[in-house]
Amino acid sequence: MAPFSFRSDHRGMTKFQLVLPNMDQMDQDEGHNNLNLTKGELRKPKNLSRWAKTQNEDKRAAVHDEIARVNQLPSNSSYAVHRMRVLNKLLQLMSIQRTVAQDEELELLFASLNI
């Protein structure tokens, strides 16, 4: 059965209907039940690829380079103070095991910094 369907009512209006499987059916479908997975298994692939590790190292190096650049700015600069807070937050998020929300926050911080 498809997870959704479209049907028309008596007035010709098309309606979208989401069809959810019942829990018994999910338990019978071995290998398709995400409810039995741990939080880590849901978030990350089993083996972190060499590419992903290299990307993380590159990001960490870019953050450290940006910290060195910001440290050359005047210490009373509001831009420098804010930028250092964001960079320190990035380093903190990179050093811990993150939740999905923290992963999203990390990506948003990187995108906003343009480094």
Short mmCIF file of N, CA and C in Angstrom, two decimals, residues 31-103:
data_model
loop_
_atom_site.label_atom_id
_atom_site.label_comp_id
_atom_site.label_asym_id
_atom_site.label_seq_id
_atom_site.Cartn_x
_atom_site.Cartn_y
_atom_site.Cartn_z
N GLY A 31 13.54 -5.46 9.88
CA GLY A 31 14.50 -4.61 9.18
C GLY A 31 13.92 -3.27 8.77
N HIS A 32 12.63 -3.07 8.93
CA HIS A 32 12.01 -1.81 8.55
C HIS A 32 11.47 -1.06 9.75
N ASN A 33 11.72 -1.56 10.94
CA ASN A 33 11.17 -0.94 12.14
C ASN A 33 12.23 -0.04 12.76
N ASN A 34 12.13 1.23 12.55
CA ASN A 34 13.09 2.18 13.11
C ASN A 34 12.87 2.42 14.59
N LEU A 35 11.77 1.93 15.13
CA LEU A 35 11.48 2.18 16.54
C LEU A 35 12.43 1.43 17.46
N ASN A 36 13.06 0.36 16.97
CA ASN A 36 13.96 -0.43 17.81
C ASN A 36 15.41 0.02 17.70
N LEU A 37 15.68 1.06 16.95
CA LEU A 37 17.05 1.54 16.80
C LEU A 37 17.39 2.52 17.91
N THR A 38 18.66 2.55 18.27
CA THR A 38 19.10 3.52 19.26
C THR A 38 19.22 4.88 18.60
N LYS A 39 19.35 5.91 19.42
CA LYS A 39 19.44 7.28 18.89
C LYS A 39 20.65 7.42 17.97
N GLY A 40 21.77 6.82 18.32
CA GLY A 40 22.96 6.92 17.49
C GLY A 40 22.79 6.25 16.14
N GLU A 41 22.06 5.12 16.10
CA GLU A 41 21.85 4.43 14.84
C GLU A 41 20.93 5.22 13.93
N LEU A 42 20.02 5.98 14.49
CA LEU A 42 19.13 6.80 13.68
C LEU A 42 19.86 8.00 13.09
N ARG A 43 20.84 8.52 13.79
CA ARG A 43 21.50 9.76 13.39
C ARG A 43 22.62 9.56 12.39
N LYS A 44 23.43 8.52 12.59
CA LYS A 44 24.66 8.43 11.83
C LYS A 44 24.81 7.08 11.16
N PRO A 45 25.50 7.04 10.03
CA PRO A 45 25.79 5.75 9.42
C PRO A 45 26.75 4.97 10.31
N LYS A 46 26.80 3.63 10.11
CA LYS A 46 27.64 2.80 10.98
C LYS A 46 29.11 3.17 10.88
N ASN A 47 29.59 3.40 9.69
CA ASN A 47 31.00 3.75 9.51
C ASN A 47 31.09 5.15 8.94
N LEU A 48 31.76 6.02 9.69
CA LEU A 48 31.96 7.37 9.20
C LEU A 48 33.02 7.32 8.11
N SER A 49 32.68 7.76 6.94
CA SER A 49 33.59 7.63 5.81
C SER A 49 34.84 8.50 5.99
N ARG A 50 35.86 8.13 5.26
CA ARG A 50 37.11 8.90 5.29
C ARG A 50 36.84 10.33 4.82
N TRP A 51 35.93 10.49 3.86
CA TRP A 51 35.58 11.83 3.36
C TRP A 51 35.00 12.69 4.47
N ALA A 52 34.09 12.13 5.27
CA ALA A 52 33.46 12.89 6.35
C ALA A 52 34.49 13.27 7.40
N LYS A 53 35.42 12.36 7.70
CA LYS A 53 36.46 12.68 8.68
C LYS A 53 37.35 13.81 8.17
N THR A 54 37.69 13.76 6.89
CA THR A 54 38.51 14.82 6.30
C THR A 54 37.76 16.14 6.31
N GLN A 55 36.46 16.10 6.03
CA GLN A 55 35.66 17.32 6.07
C GLN A 55 35.67 17.93 7.46
N ASN A 56 35.51 17.10 8.49
CA ASN A 56 35.52 17.61 9.86
C ASN A 56 36.86 18.22 10.22
N GLU A 57 37.95 17.58 9.79
CA GLU A 57 39.28 18.14 10.05
C GLU A 57 39.45 19.47 9.32
N ASP A 58 38.97 19.54 8.09
CA ASP A 58 39.06 20.79 7.33
C ASP A 58 38.25 21.90 7.99
N LYS A 59 37.06 21.55 8.49
CA LYS A 59 36.22 22.55 9.16
C LYS A 59 36.89 23.04 10.44
N ARG A 60 37.45 22.11 11.20
CA ARG A 60 38.12 22.49 12.44
C ARG A 60 39.32 23.41 12.14
N ALA A 61 40.07 23.08 11.10
CA ALA A 61 41.21 23.93 10.72
C ALA A 61 40.73 25.31 10.27
N ALA A 62 39.63 25.36 9.54
CA ALA A 62 39.09 26.65 9.09
C ALA A 62 38.65 27.49 10.27
N VAL A 63 38.05 26.86 11.29
CA VAL A 63 37.62 27.60 12.48
C VAL A 63 38.84 28.15 13.21
N HIS A 64 39.88 27.34 13.35
CA HIS A 64 41.09 27.82 14.04
C HIS A 64 41.76 28.95 13.26
N ASP A 65 41.76 28.87 11.94
CA ASP A 65 42.31 29.96 11.12
C ASP A 65 41.50 31.24 11.32
N GLU A 66 40.17 31.10 11.38
CA GLU A 66 39.31 32.27 11.59
C GLU A 66 39.53 32.86 12.98
N ILE A 67 39.74 32.00 13.98
CA ILE A 67 40.02 32.49 15.34
C ILE A 67 41.31 33.31 15.34
N ALA A 68 42.33 32.81 14.64
CA ALA A 68 43.59 33.55 14.56
C ALA A 68 43.38 34.91 13.88
N ARG A 69 42.54 34.95 12.84
CA ARG A 69 42.27 36.20 12.15
C ARG A 69 41.51 37.18 13.04
N VAL A 70 40.49 36.66 13.77
CA VAL A 70 39.68 37.52 14.64
C VAL A 70 40.51 38.04 15.81
N ASN A 71 41.46 37.24 16.28
CA ASN A 71 42.32 37.68 17.39
C ASN A 71 43.18 38.88 17.02
N GLN A 72 43.36 39.14 15.73
CA GLN A 72 44.14 40.29 15.29
C GLN A 72 43.30 41.57 15.28
N LEU A 73 41.98 41.44 15.40
CA LEU A 73 41.10 42.61 15.43
C LEU A 73 41.15 43.25 16.81
N PRO A 74 40.74 44.51 16.92
CA PRO A 74 40.71 45.17 18.23
C PRO A 74 39.80 44.40 19.20
N SER A 75 40.25 44.25 20.43
CA SER A 75 39.51 43.45 21.41
C SER A 75 38.19 44.09 21.82
N ASN A 76 38.06 45.40 21.65
CA ASN A 76 36.81 46.07 22.03
C ASN A 76 35.81 46.13 20.86
N SER A 77 36.12 45.49 19.76
CA SER A 77 35.23 45.46 18.60
C SER A 77 34.05 44.52 18.89
N SER A 78 32.85 45.04 18.75
CA SER A 78 31.66 44.20 18.98
C SER A 78 31.59 43.08 17.94
N TYR A 79 32.07 43.35 16.73
CA TYR A 79 32.12 42.32 15.69
C TYR A 79 33.03 41.18 16.14
N ALA A 80 34.22 41.53 16.64
CA ALA A 80 35.18 40.51 17.06
C ALA A 80 34.65 39.69 18.23
N VAL A 81 34.01 40.35 19.19
CA VAL A 81 33.47 39.65 20.35
C VAL A 81 32.39 38.66 19.91
N HIS A 82 31.48 39.11 19.06
CA HIS A 82 30.41 38.24 18.59
C HIS A 82 30.97 37.08 17.77
N ARG A 83 31.90 37.40 16.88
CA ARG A 83 32.50 36.36 16.02
C ARG A 83 33.21 35.30 16.85
N MET A 84 33.91 35.71 17.89
CA MET A 84 34.59 34.75 18.77
C MET A 84 33.59 33.86 19.50
N ARG A 85 32.46 34.44 19.92
CA ARG A 85 31.43 33.62 20.57
C ARG A 85 30.92 32.54 19.62
N VAL A 86 30.67 32.93 18.38
CA VAL A 86 30.17 31.98 17.39
C VAL A 86 31.23 30.91 17.10
N LEU A 87 32.48 31.32 16.95
CA LEU A 87 33.55 30.37 16.67
C LEU A 87 33.76 29.41 17.83
N ASN A 88 33.68 29.91 19.06
CA ASN A 88 33.80 29.03 20.22
C ASN A 88 32.63 28.06 20.30
N LYS A 89 31.44 28.51 19.94
CA LYS A 89 30.27 27.63 19.91
C LYS A 89 30.47 26.53 18.86
N LEU A 90 31.03 26.90 17.71
CA LEU A 90 31.33 25.90 16.69
C LEU A 90 32.29 24.84 17.21
N LEU A 91 33.36 25.28 17.85
CA LEU A 91 34.33 24.32 18.39
C LEU A 91 33.70 23.42 19.44
N GLN A 92 32.84 24.00 20.28
CA GLN A 92 32.17 23.20 21.30
C GLN A 92 31.28 22.14 20.65
N LEU A 93 30.49 22.54 19.67
CA LEU A 93 29.60 21.59 19.00
C LEU A 93 30.38 20.52 18.24
N MET A 94 31.53 20.88 17.71
CA MET A 94 32.34 19.91 16.98
C MET A 94 32.99 18.89 17.90
N SER A 95 33.18 19.25 19.17
CA SER A 95 33.91 18.37 20.08
C SER A 95 33.02 17.39 20.85
N ILE A 96 31.70 17.56 20.77
CA ILE A 96 30.81 16.68 21.52
C ILE A 96 30.03 15.78 20.57
N GLN A 97 29.45 14.72 21.14
CA GLN A 97 28.53 13.90 20.35
C GLN A 97 27.22 14.67 20.28
N ARG A 98 26.80 14.99 19.05
CA ARG A 98 25.69 15.92 18.86
C ARG A 98 24.36 15.21 18.65
N THR A 99 23.29 15.92 19.04
CA THR A 99 21.94 15.49 18.69
C THR A 99 21.64 16.01 17.29
N VAL A 100 20.53 15.62 16.75
CA VAL A 100 20.14 16.08 15.41
C VAL A 100 19.99 17.60 15.40
N ALA A 101 19.38 18.15 16.46
CA ALA A 101 19.20 19.61 16.54
C ALA A 101 20.56 20.32 16.59
N GLN A 102 21.51 19.75 17.33
CA GLN A 102 22.83 20.35 17.41
C GLN A 102 23.56 20.24 16.07
N ASP A 103 23.36 19.13 15.34
CA ASP A 103 23.94 19.01 14.00
C ASP A 103 23.41 20.11 13.08
#
